[in-house]
Amino acid sequence: MGKTFSEKVLSAKSGKDVRAGDIVTVSPDYILSHDNSAAIIKKFRMFGVERVSRPEKIVIVLDHVTPASSEKYAQNHKEIREFVKEQGLSHFFDINNGICHQVFCEQGFALPGKLIVGSDSHTTSYGSLGVFSAGIGRTEAASVWATNEIWLRVPETIKIELSGKLKPGVSAKDVILKIIGDNGADRANYKAVEFIGPAAQEFSISSRFVLCNMAAEMGAKNGYFPADKTVEEYLSSITGEKIEPVCSDEDASFESVLSYDLSLIGPQVACPHTVDNVKPVSEVEGLAFDQGLIGTCTNGRLEDLKEAASILKGKKIAPSVRVIVVPASRQEYLKALREGVMETLIEAGCVVLNPGCGPCLGAHQGVLAPGERALSTANRNFRGRMGSRDSEIYLASPATVAASAVGGKLCDPRKYL
Amino acid sequence: MSEFVFKGRLWVLKDDKGNLIEDIDTDQIYHNAYLHITDISEMGRYALGNLEGWKDFPSKAKPGDIIAAGRNFGAGSSRQQAVDCFAALKISLIMAPSFGAIYFRNAVNSGFPVLKCAELEALAEKEHIKTGDRVEIDIRIGKARNTSTGETFQVEPLSSVQRQIYEAGGLFAFAQSMEER
């Protein structure tokens, strides 16, 4: 019997022949944390060791509340900077870099076959580059800092075969929303999700990122695309390291196999207050909203910003809405600037924020008032996530958010093609 | 010595229609607005602070209480405050048909018992368990009894790794004991 991707990576890392369900103790290649490093530091101090075990494995990116919005957040950032200095951590990225998951990939830490853990649930994103990457909590993050080890349960794997060609105006976001809507927010709890098939290979790295990022919203431990030529090309400009892809064997055992023909998928919307409450745009068309959000780690790359700009070019957003744009990183921001994409968005009336998590998690920048409704490209629509618990969040693609912003009401982006 | 048999008052997290609430995500358990807090003892007062109908839970909960929730409890973010806030209130354990993956890990690593119970929805629906009942649960063997009604039911006992970490008193103690070996 062959092995799945996850069984292979965790077998190699543990030095044992392991299968789904086994528990392994492994040393991750990298460990990511963000503003929550302040809390991790507190935990680490309780562990009883002076120095972190492997400083070169620790990656810290400040992104959640940047620049600091209050004295408390400023104090947390300050403690993190001091810790970075004290422990001699070289992989520290301050507030001017962007959202941790995007920055992590840009900096060449995410390589095929690597094992990466991060104290953020969307650590699953690096599966877009063929990485086994999973979110963990901060106690275990502190423990990994101290011991260089973590226990993991080898996950079963759900294989999702993608075929067919996406219709114009439909994107990776619609695909993953459709999959989550059909299967439920807990369908992949504790499990791995493999995206494979001819249509999977057609996806850009940016689009793969969207699917792996949101695999977390099915409860997945990790989500991934097998590394291929597209990954190799993407990484060639970032790192000189030799790429060694890991793929599931043909005869590996899968928990289940799902199939999707992308040509049959139209624009989708996740309605409040769970990500699996998904409907075709046509069913909610005409719904007025107050705030649009284009960007975040889910949809804040050049590909996404361009998709929005192509619709907003020469148009103005409705006076009844405000639209916030958050690029995923400084690099993506710069690319969009140089291509004139940002100019188009600003001319249309959008407000551009610095790359960071900002409004997505409701800590600052664009917090919603009671009774307000947001239409967002982010990954979560939990009650109260963006501010008041009496506000609502609808999730959609950049094209859908941009098109809807023009009339101030939810609409099918294909009417602007 | 770790405690294995818990006796406590039960809270069944139902909505106003009387259904066990599913998909209680980490934003409902512990809102983003309080993420800057790093001291666990301060987290209790925000537990379930964003869950419709349960905002006053911290003022009603007593040490030793037991929580029963719907499927996919703790979905969403990796924030550990969503576990720590219950530990701060000295809730003894949480049972649910299933848990968010990272939430479950966080609880295991904190040495906080979280137990899967497949029949919980049926038990709650038939009112075989109700808020205010006293329950007794042996987490080693998964045997549970509603001492208010005499009804017995089964929960999944602690898994091997879960028990080792629980017995050690949390991940740190567990990791330190591994280092010493």
Coordinates of C-alpha atoms in Angstrom, one line a residue:
Chain A
M1 CA 0.0 0.0 0.0
G2 CA 1.4 3.4 -1.0
K3 CA 1.5 6.5 1.1
T4 CA -0.2 9.9 1.0
F5 CA 1.8 13.1 0.9
S6 CA 1.2 13.7 4.6
E7 CA 2.2 10.1 5.5
K8 CA 5.4 10.5 3.4
V9 CA 6.4 13.9 4.9
L10 CA 5.7 12.8 8.5
S11 CA 7.5 9.4 7.9
A12 CA 10.6 11.2 6.7
K13 CA 10.5 13.6 9.5
S14 CA 9.9 11.1 12.3
G15 CA 12.2 8.4 10.8
K16 CA 9.5 5.9 11.1
D17 CA 7.0 4.2 8.7
V18 CA 3.9 6.0 9.8
R19 CA 0.3 5.9 8.6
A20 CA -2.8 8.0 9.1
G21 CA -3.9 7.9 12.8
D22 CA -0.3 7.4 14.1
I23 CA 1.1 9.9 16.5
V24 CA 4.6 11.2 15.7
T25 CA 7.1 13.5 17.5
V26 CA 8.9 15.6 14.9
S27 CA 11.1 18.7 14.5
P28 CA 9.5 21.2 12.2
D29 CA 11.6 23.0 9.6
Y30 CA 10.2 26.4 10.6
I31 CA 7.8 27.8 13.1
L32 CA 5.9 30.9 12.4
S33 CA 4.2 33.3 14.8
H34 CA 2.9 36.9 14.5
D35 CA 1.7 39.5 17.1
N36 CA 0.8 36.6 19.3
S37 CA 4.6 36.1 19.8
A38 CA 4.1 38.3 22.8
A39 CA 1.9 35.7 24.4
I40 CA 4.2 32.9 23.2
I41 CA 7.2 34.7 24.9
K42 CA 5.2 34.7 28.1
K43 CA 4.7 31.0 27.8
F44 CA 8.3 30.4 26.8
R45 CA 9.5 32.1 29.9
M46 CA 7.4 29.7 32.0
F47 CA 9.1 26.7 30.3
G48 CA 12.3 27.2 32.3
V49 CA 15.0 27.5 29.6
E50 CA 17.0 30.7 28.8
R51 CA 17.5 30.3 25.1
V52 CA 15.3 29.1 22.2
S53 CA 16.4 25.7 20.9
R54 CA 16.9 26.6 17.2
P55 CA 16.8 30.4 16.6
E56 CA 17.2 29.9 12.8
K57 CA 13.9 28.0 12.7
I58 CA 11.8 30.8 14.2
V59 CA 10.0 33.2 11.9
I60 CA 8.1 36.1 13.3
V61 CA 6.1 38.6 11.2
L62 CA 4.2 41.4 12.8
D63 CA 0.9 41.8 10.9
H64 CA -2.2 41.5 13.1
V65 CA -2.5 45.0 14.5
T66 CA 0.1 47.1 12.6
P67 CA 1.0 49.8 13.1
A68 CA -0.1 49.4 16.7
S69 CA -3.5 50.8 17.4
S70 CA -3.3 51.2 21.1
E71 CA -0.7 51.3 23.9
K72 CA -1.4 47.6 24.7
Y73 CA -0.6 46.4 21.2
A74 CA 2.4 48.8 21.1
Q75 CA 3.7 47.2 24.3
N76 CA 3.3 43.7 22.8
H77 CA 5.2 44.7 19.7
K78 CA 7.9 46.2 21.8
E79 CA 8.3 43.0 23.9
I80 CA 8.6 41.0 20.7
R81 CA 11.3 43.2 19.2
E82 CA 13.3 43.0 22.5
F83 CA 12.9 39.2 22.5
V84 CA 14.1 39.0 18.9
K85 CA 17.2 41.0 19.8
E86 CA 17.8 39.0 23.0
Q87 CA 17.6 35.6 21.3
G88 CA 19.4 36.7 18.2
L89 CA 16.5 35.8 15.8
S90 CA 17.4 36.7 12.3
H91 CA 14.0 35.9 10.6
F92 CA 12.1 38.8 12.1
F93 CA 9.8 40.9 9.8
D94 CA 8.5 44.1 11.3
I95 CA 5.3 46.0 10.4
N96 CA 6.4 47.1 7.0
N97 CA 6.4 43.6 5.3
G98 CA 2.8 42.4 5.2
I99 CA 0.7 39.5 6.2
C100 CA 2.7 36.6 7.8
H101 CA 1.6 33.9 5.4
Q102 CA 2.3 35.9 2.3
V103 CA 5.6 37.1 3.7
F104 CA 6.6 33.6 4.7
C105 CA 6.2 32.4 1.1
E106 CA 8.0 35.4 -0.4
Q107 CA 11.0 34.9 1.8
G108 CA 11.6 31.4 0.6
F109 CA 10.8 29.5 3.9
A110 CA 8.0 27.5 2.2
L111 CA 9.5 24.8 0.1
P112 CA 8.0 21.5 -1.2
G113 CA 8.0 18.6 1.3
K114 CA 9.0 20.8 4.3
L115 CA 7.1 20.5 7.6
I116 CA 6.0 23.9 8.9
V117 CA 3.9 24.8 11.9
G118 CA 2.6 28.2 12.7
S119 CA 0.6 29.7 15.6
D120 CA -2.1 30.9 13.2
S121 CA -4.9 28.8 11.7
H122 CA -4.2 29.9 8.2
T123 CA -0.7 28.4 8.2
T124 CA -2.3 25.8 5.9
S125 CA -1.6 28.4 3.1
Y126 CA 1.9 27.1 2.3
G127 CA 0.4 23.9 0.9
S128 CA 0.1 26.0 -2.2
L129 CA 3.9 25.3 -2.6
G130 CA 3.7 21.6 -1.7
V131 CA 4.5 22.1 2.0
F132 CA 3.0 20.2 4.9
S133 CA 1.9 23.2 7.0
A134 CA -0.5 23.2 10.0
G135 CA -1.7 25.7 12.5
I136 CA -0.9 25.2 16.2
G137 CA -1.6 27.0 19.4
R138 CA 0.7 29.2 21.4
T139 CA 1.6 26.8 24.2
E140 CA 2.9 24.4 21.7
A141 CA 4.6 27.2 19.8
A142 CA 6.4 28.1 23.0
S143 CA 7.2 24.4 23.4
V144 CA 8.7 24.1 19.9
W145 CA 10.8 27.2 20.6
A146 CA 12.1 25.5 23.7
T147 CA 12.5 21.9 22.5
N148 CA 12.5 21.9 18.7
E149 CA 9.8 19.2 18.8
I150 CA 6.1 18.8 18.5
W151 CA 3.6 15.8 18.5
L152 CA 1.4 15.5 15.5
R153 CA -1.3 13.0 14.5
V154 CA -0.8 11.8 11.0
P155 CA -4.0 13.0 9.2
E156 CA -6.2 11.0 6.9
T157 CA -6.5 12.6 3.5
I158 CA -9.5 13.8 1.5
K159 CA -8.6 14.0 -2.2
I160 CA -10.4 16.7 -4.2
E161 CA -10.0 16.2 -7.9
L162 CA -10.5 19.4 -10.0
S163 CA -11.3 19.2 -13.7
G164 CA -12.8 21.5 -16.3
K165 CA -12.1 25.2 -17.0
L166 CA -13.3 28.1 -14.9
K167 CA -15.7 30.4 -16.6
P168 CA -14.8 34.1 -17.0
G169 CA -15.6 36.1 -13.8
V170 CA -15.3 33.0 -11.7
S171 CA -12.1 32.4 -9.6
A172 CA -10.4 30.2 -7.1
K173 CA -12.4 31.8 -4.3
D174 CA -15.7 30.7 -5.8
V175 CA -14.3 27.2 -6.1
I176 CA -13.3 26.9 -2.5
L177 CA -16.5 28.5 -1.2
K178 CA -18.5 26.0 -3.3
I179 CA -16.4 23.1 -1.8
I180 CA -16.8 24.3 1.8
G181 CA -20.5 24.9 1.2
D182 CA -21.1 21.4 -0.1
N183 CA -19.1 19.7 2.5
G184 CA -19.4 21.7 5.7
A185 CA -17.1 23.6 8.0
D186 CA -16.1 20.5 9.9
R187 CA -15.8 18.0 7.0
A188 CA -12.1 18.0 7.1
N189 CA -11.5 18.3 10.9
Y190 CA -8.1 16.8 11.8
K191 CA -7.6 15.8 8.1
A192 CA -5.5 16.7 5.1
V193 CA -7.0 18.0 1.9
E194 CA -5.2 17.3 -1.4
F195 CA -6.1 19.4 -4.4
I196 CA -5.3 17.5 -7.6
G197 CA -6.3 17.0 -11.2
P198 CA -5.9 18.8 -14.4
A199 CA -7.6 22.0 -13.2
A200 CA -5.5 22.0 -10.1
Q201 CA -2.4 22.2 -12.2
E202 CA -3.8 25.1 -14.2
F203 CA -4.2 27.2 -11.0
S204 CA -1.5 29.9 -10.4
I205 CA 0.3 29.9 -7.1
S206 CA -1.8 32.8 -6.0
S207 CA -5.0 30.8 -6.7
R208 CA -3.6 27.7 -5.0
F209 CA -2.9 29.9 -2.0
V210 CA -6.7 30.8 -1.8
L211 CA -7.7 27.1 -1.7
C212 CA -5.1 26.1 0.8
N213 CA -5.7 29.2 3.0
M214 CA -9.4 28.3 3.1
A215 CA -8.9 24.6 3.6
A216 CA -8.7 25.7 7.3
E217 CA -12.4 26.7 7.0
M218 CA -13.3 23.1 6.3
G219 CA -11.4 22.3 9.5
A220 CA -8.4 20.8 7.7
K221 CA -5.1 20.3 9.5
N222 CA -3.3 20.9 6.2
G223 CA -4.3 21.5 2.6
Y224 CA -1.9 21.2 -0.4
F225 CA -1.3 21.0 -4.1
P226 CA 1.4 18.6 -5.1
A227 CA 4.4 20.6 -6.1
D228 CA 4.9 20.8 -9.9
K229 CA 6.5 23.0 -12.6
T230 CA 4.4 26.0 -11.6
V231 CA 5.8 25.8 -8.0
E232 CA 9.3 25.3 -9.4
E233 CA 9.1 28.4 -11.5
Y234 CA 7.6 30.5 -8.7
L235 CA 10.4 29.4 -6.3
S236 CA 13.3 29.8 -8.8
S237 CA 13.2 33.6 -8.4
I238 CA 13.1 33.3 -4.6
T239 CA 15.5 30.6 -3.6
G240 CA 18.4 28.7 -5.0
E241 CA 17.6 25.6 -2.9
K242 CA 17.0 22.4 -4.8
I243 CA 13.3 21.5 -4.9
E244 CA 12.3 18.0 -4.0
P245 CA 8.5 17.6 -4.5
V246 CA 6.6 15.0 -2.5
C247 CA 3.4 13.5 -4.0
S248 CA 0.9 10.9 -2.8
D249 CA 1.3 7.4 -4.3
E250 CA -1.3 6.2 -6.8
D251 CA -2.2 3.4 -4.5
A252 CA -2.3 5.5 -1.3
S253 CA -5.3 5.1 1.0
F254 CA -7.7 8.2 0.9
E255 CA -10.5 8.8 3.4
S256 CA -12.6 9.9 0.4
V257 CA -12.4 11.3 -3.1
L258 CA -14.4 14.3 -4.2
S259 CA -14.7 15.6 -7.7
Y260 CA -15.5 19.0 -9.0
D261 CA -15.9 20.2 -12.6
L262 CA -14.9 23.9 -12.4
S263 CA -16.8 24.8 -15.5
L264 CA -20.1 24.2 -13.6
I265 CA -19.2 26.6 -10.8
G266 CA -20.5 30.2 -10.8
P267 CA -19.8 33.1 -8.4
Q268 CA -20.5 32.1 -4.8
V269 CA -21.2 33.9 -1.5
A270 CA -20.7 32.6 2.1
C271 CA -23.6 34.2 4.1
P272 CA -23.5 34.9 7.8
H273 CA -22.4 33.5 10.2
T274 CA -20.5 30.4 9.1
V275 CA -18.2 29.9 6.1
D276 CA -20.2 26.8 5.0
N277 CA -23.5 28.9 4.6
V278 CA -22.7 29.2 0.9
K279 CA -25.2 30.3 -1.9
P280 CA -24.8 31.2 -5.5
V281 CA -24.6 35.0 -5.9
S282 CA -27.9 34.8 -7.8
E283 CA -29.8 33.9 -4.6
V284 CA -28.6 36.9 -2.7
E285 CA -28.3 39.4 -5.5
G286 CA -29.6 42.9 -4.7
L287 CA -28.6 42.8 -1.0
A288 CA -27.3 46.2 0.1
F289 CA -24.1 46.5 2.1
D290 CA -22.0 49.1 3.9
Q291 CA -18.4 48.1 3.6
G292 CA -16.5 46.2 1.0
L293 CA -13.1 44.6 1.8
I294 CA -10.7 43.6 -1.0
G295 CA -7.5 41.9 0.1
T296 CA -6.2 40.0 3.2
C297 CA -4.1 36.9 3.1
T298 CA -6.9 35.1 1.2
N299 CA -7.3 37.5 -1.7
G300 CA -4.7 40.4 -1.5
R301 CA -2.2 39.4 -4.2
L302 CA -1.7 41.1 -7.5
E303 CA -3.9 38.6 -9.3
D304 CA -6.8 39.5 -6.9
L305 CA -6.2 43.3 -7.0
K306 CA -6.1 43.1 -10.8
E307 CA -9.4 41.2 -10.9
A308 CA -11.0 43.9 -8.8
A309 CA -9.4 46.7 -10.8
S310 CA -10.5 45.3 -14.2
I311 CA -14.1 45.8 -13.0
L312 CA -13.6 49.1 -11.3
K313 CA -11.6 50.7 -14.1
G314 CA -13.3 54.0 -15.1
K315 CA -16.1 53.5 -12.6
K316 CA -16.9 54.8 -9.2
I317 CA -18.0 52.9 -6.1
A318 CA -21.5 53.8 -5.0
P319 CA -21.8 56.6 -2.5
S320 CA -23.6 54.3 -0.1
V321 CA -20.6 52.0 0.4
R322 CA -17.0 52.4 1.5
V323 CA -14.4 50.0 0.1
I324 CA -11.2 49.1 1.9
V325 CA -8.3 47.5 0.0
V326 CA -5.6 45.6 1.9
P327 CA -2.7 44.2 -0.1
A328 CA -1.3 40.9 1.2
S329 CA 2.3 42.2 1.4
R330 CA 4.6 45.0 0.5
Q331 CA 5.8 43.1 -2.5
E332 CA 2.3 42.5 -3.8
Y333 CA 1.5 46.1 -3.1
L334 CA 4.5 47.3 -5.1
K335 CA 3.7 45.1 -8.0
A336 CA 0.1 46.4 -8.1
L337 CA 1.4 50.0 -7.8
R338 CA 3.8 49.6 -10.7
E339 CA 1.1 48.1 -12.9
G340 CA -1.3 51.0 -12.2
V341 CA -3.7 48.7 -10.4
M342 CA -3.7 50.8 -7.2
E343 CA -4.3 53.9 -9.1
T344 CA -7.4 52.4 -10.6
L345 CA -8.7 51.3 -7.3
I346 CA -8.1 54.7 -5.6
E347 CA -9.7 56.5 -8.5
A348 CA -12.7 54.4 -8.1
G349 CA -13.0 55.6 -4.5
C350 CA -11.3 52.8 -2.6
V351 CA -9.4 53.4 0.7
V352 CA -6.0 51.6 0.7
L353 CA -4.6 50.4 4.0
N354 CA -1.0 49.2 4.7
P355 CA -0.5 45.4 4.2
G356 CA -1.7 43.6 7.3
C357 CA -4.6 41.8 8.9
G358 CA -6.4 45.0 9.9
P359 CA -10.2 44.9 9.3
C360 CA -10.3 41.1 8.7
L361 CA -10.2 40.4 12.4
G362 CA -12.0 43.5 13.6
A363 CA -9.2 44.7 15.9
H364 CA -8.8 48.0 14.1
Q365 CA -9.1 49.7 10.7
G366 CA -12.6 49.5 9.4
V367 CA -14.5 48.0 12.3
L368 CA -18.2 47.5 11.7
A369 CA -21.0 49.2 13.7
P370 CA -24.1 47.4 14.9
G371 CA -26.5 46.7 12.0
E372 CA -23.8 47.1 9.3
R373 CA -23.1 44.6 6.6
A374 CA -19.7 43.8 5.0
L375 CA -18.9 42.1 1.7
S376 CA -15.4 40.8 2.0
T377 CA -12.8 38.7 0.2
A378 CA -11.4 37.4 3.6
N379 CA -11.7 33.9 4.8
R380 CA -14.1 34.1 7.8
N381 CA -17.6 35.5 8.4
F382 CA -18.0 34.5 12.1
R383 CA -20.5 36.6 14.0
G384 CA -18.8 39.8 15.2
R385 CA -15.5 39.0 13.6
M386 CA -15.1 42.4 12.0
G387 CA -16.6 44.4 14.9
S388 CA -20.0 44.6 16.4
R389 CA -21.6 41.2 17.1
D390 CA -24.7 42.7 15.5
S391 CA -23.0 43.2 12.1
E392 CA -22.9 40.7 9.2
I393 CA -20.1 39.5 6.9
Y394 CA -20.6 38.0 3.5
L395 CA -17.6 36.4 1.8
A396 CA -17.0 36.4 -2.0
S397 CA -14.3 36.8 -4.7
P398 CA -12.5 40.0 -5.5
A399 CA -14.6 40.3 -8.7
T400 CA -17.9 39.9 -6.9
V401 CA -16.9 42.5 -4.2
A402 CA -15.7 45.0 -6.8
A403 CA -18.7 44.6 -9.0
S404 CA -21.1 44.8 -6.1
A405 CA -19.4 48.0 -4.9
V406 CA -20.3 49.8 -8.1
G407 CA -24.1 49.6 -7.4
G408 CA -23.8 49.2 -3.6
K409 CA -25.6 46.0 -3.8
L410 CA -24.5 42.4 -4.1
C411 CA -24.3 41.4 -7.8
D412 CA -23.0 38.9 -10.2
P413 CA -19.6 40.1 -11.5
R414 CA -20.2 38.6 -14.9
K415 CA -22.5 41.5 -15.8
Y416 CA -19.3 43.7 -16.0
L417 CA -17.3 41.4 -18.3
Chain B
M1 CA -2.1 13.0 41.1
S2 CA -4.3 14.0 38.2
E3 CA -8.0 13.9 38.7
F4 CA -9.8 11.4 36.4
V5 CA -13.4 11.4 37.8
F6 CA -15.2 14.7 37.5
K7 CA -18.5 15.5 39.2
G8 CA -20.0 18.8 38.3
R9 CA -23.0 20.9 37.3
L10 CA -23.8 20.8 33.6
W11 CA -24.3 23.7 31.2
V12 CA -25.8 22.6 27.9
L13 CA -25.1 25.2 25.3
K14 CA -28.5 25.5 23.5
D15 CA -30.0 28.4 21.5
D16 CA -33.4 30.0 22.2
K17 CA -35.1 27.3 20.1
G18 CA -33.7 24.6 22.4
N19 CA -31.2 23.2 19.9
L20 CA -27.6 22.4 20.8
I21 CA -25.5 25.2 19.2
E22 CA -23.2 24.0 16.4
D23 CA -20.1 25.6 15.0
I24 CA -19.4 27.8 18.1
D25 CA -16.3 29.5 16.7
T26 CA -13.4 31.0 18.5
D27 CA -14.7 34.5 17.9
Q28 CA -17.9 33.7 19.8
I29 CA -15.9 32.0 22.6
Y30 CA -13.3 34.7 22.9
H31 CA -13.6 37.8 20.8
N32 CA -10.7 39.5 18.9
A33 CA -11.1 42.6 20.9
Y34 CA -9.4 41.0 23.9
L35 CA -6.5 39.2 22.1
H36 CA -4.0 41.6 23.6
I37 CA -4.6 40.1 27.0
T38 CA -1.7 37.7 27.9
D39 CA -2.6 37.0 31.5
I40 CA -4.8 33.9 31.7
S41 CA -6.5 34.9 35.0
E42 CA -8.0 37.9 33.2
M43 CA -9.5 35.8 30.4
G44 CA -12.4 34.2 32.3
R45 CA -14.7 37.1 32.2
Y46 CA -14.8 37.1 28.3
A47 CA -15.7 33.4 27.9
L48 CA -18.6 32.9 25.5
G49 CA -18.9 36.7 25.6
N50 CA -20.0 36.8 21.9
L51 CA -22.3 33.8 21.9
E52 CA -26.0 34.7 21.6
G53 CA -27.8 34.0 24.8
W54 CA -24.7 33.1 26.8
K55 CA -23.0 36.5 27.3
D56 CA -23.5 36.3 31.1
F57 CA -22.0 32.8 31.3
P58 CA -18.8 33.9 33.2
S59 CA -20.9 35.4 36.0
K60 CA -23.0 32.2 36.3
A61 CA -20.3 29.6 36.0
K62 CA -18.8 28.0 39.1
P63 CA -15.5 26.1 39.5
G64 CA -16.0 22.4 38.6
D65 CA -18.8 23.0 36.1
I66 CA -19.0 20.9 32.9
I67 CA -20.0 22.2 29.5
A68 CA -21.8 20.3 26.7
A69 CA -21.7 21.9 23.2
G70 CA -22.7 21.2 19.7
R71 CA -20.6 19.8 16.9
N72 CA -17.4 21.6 15.7
F73 CA -16.9 23.5 18.9
G74 CA -14.0 25.9 18.7
A75 CA -13.9 26.1 14.9
G76 CA -11.7 28.8 13.5
S77 CA -8.7 30.7 14.8
S78 CA -5.8 29.2 16.7
R79 CA -6.2 31.5 19.6
Q80 CA -5.6 29.7 22.8
Q81 CA -7.5 32.2 24.8
A82 CA -10.6 30.3 23.7
V83 CA -9.4 27.4 25.8
D84 CA -7.7 29.4 28.6
C85 CA -10.8 31.4 29.3
F86 CA -12.6 28.2 30.5
A87 CA -9.5 27.1 32.4
A88 CA -9.6 30.6 34.1
L89 CA -13.2 29.9 35.2
K90 CA -12.1 26.5 36.4
I91 CA -14.5 24.7 34.2
S92 CA -13.5 21.1 34.6
L93 CA -14.2 19.7 31.1
I94 CA -16.0 20.3 27.8
M95 CA -17.8 17.6 25.7
A96 CA -19.0 18.0 22.2
P97 CA -19.7 15.7 19.2
S98 CA -16.6 17.2 17.5
F99 CA -14.1 20.0 18.0
G100 CA -12.2 22.4 15.7
A101 CA -8.9 20.7 15.0
I102 CA -6.6 23.4 16.5
Y103 CA -9.0 24.0 19.4
F104 CA -8.7 20.3 20.3
R105 CA -4.9 20.4 20.2
N106 CA -4.8 23.6 22.3
A107 CA -7.0 21.9 24.9
V108 CA -5.0 18.7 24.9
N109 CA -1.7 20.7 25.2
S110 CA -3.1 22.8 28.0
G111 CA -4.0 19.6 29.9
F112 CA -7.6 20.7 29.7
P113 CA -10.0 17.7 29.2
V114 CA -12.1 17.9 26.0
L115 CA -14.1 14.8 25.2
K116 CA -15.9 13.8 22.1
C117 CA -19.4 12.4 22.6
A118 CA -21.2 11.1 19.6
E119 CA -24.6 10.8 21.3
L120 CA -24.6 14.3 22.8
E121 CA -27.0 15.8 20.2
A122 CA -29.6 13.0 20.9
L123 CA -29.1 13.3 24.7
A124 CA -29.7 17.0 24.6
E125 CA -32.6 16.8 22.2
K126 CA -34.4 14.2 24.4
E127 CA -33.5 16.3 27.4
H128 CA -31.6 13.4 28.9
I129 CA -29.1 16.0 29.8
K130 CA -30.1 19.5 30.8
T131 CA -28.5 22.6 32.2
G132 CA -28.3 22.3 35.9
D133 CA -28.1 18.5 36.0
R134 CA -25.2 17.0 37.9
V135 CA -23.0 14.7 35.9
E136 CA -20.2 12.4 36.8
I137 CA -17.6 11.5 34.1
D138 CA -14.6 9.1 34.3
I139 CA -12.3 10.5 31.6
R140 CA -10.1 7.3 31.6
I141 CA -12.8 5.0 30.4
G142 CA -15.3 7.5 29.0
K143 CA -18.1 6.4 31.3
A144 CA -20.6 9.2 32.1
R145 CA -23.7 9.4 34.3
N146 CA -26.3 12.0 34.8
T147 CA -26.7 11.7 38.6
S148 CA -29.8 13.9 38.5
T149 CA -31.7 11.4 36.3
G150 CA -29.6 8.2 36.6
E151 CA -29.1 8.2 32.8
T152 CA -25.7 6.8 31.7
F153 CA -23.9 7.6 28.4
Q154 CA -20.6 7.1 26.8
V155 CA -17.9 9.7 25.9
E156 CA -14.6 9.0 24.1
P157 CA -12.0 8.5 26.8
L158 CA -8.7 10.4 26.7
S159 CA -6.5 9.2 23.9
S160 CA -3.1 7.9 24.8
V161 CA -1.2 11.2 24.0
Q162 CA -4.0 13.3 25.5
R163 CA -3.8 11.3 28.7
Q164 CA 0.0 11.5 28.9
I165 CA -0.1 15.3 28.5
Y166 CA -3.0 15.5 31.0
E167 CA -1.2 13.4 33.5
A168 CA 2.0 15.4 33.1
G169 CA 0.0 18.6 33.8
G170 CA 0.2 20.2 30.4
L171 CA 2.5 20.2 27.4
F172 CA 5.5 21.9 29.1
A173 CA 5.7 19.3 31.9
F174 CA 5.2 16.6 29.3
A175 CA 8.0 18.0 27.0
Q176 CA 10.3 18.4 29.9
S177 CA 9.7 14.8 31.0
M178 CA 10.5 13.7 27.4
E179 CA 13.8 15.7 27.4
E180 CA 14.8 14.0 30.6
R181 CA 14.4 10.6 29.1

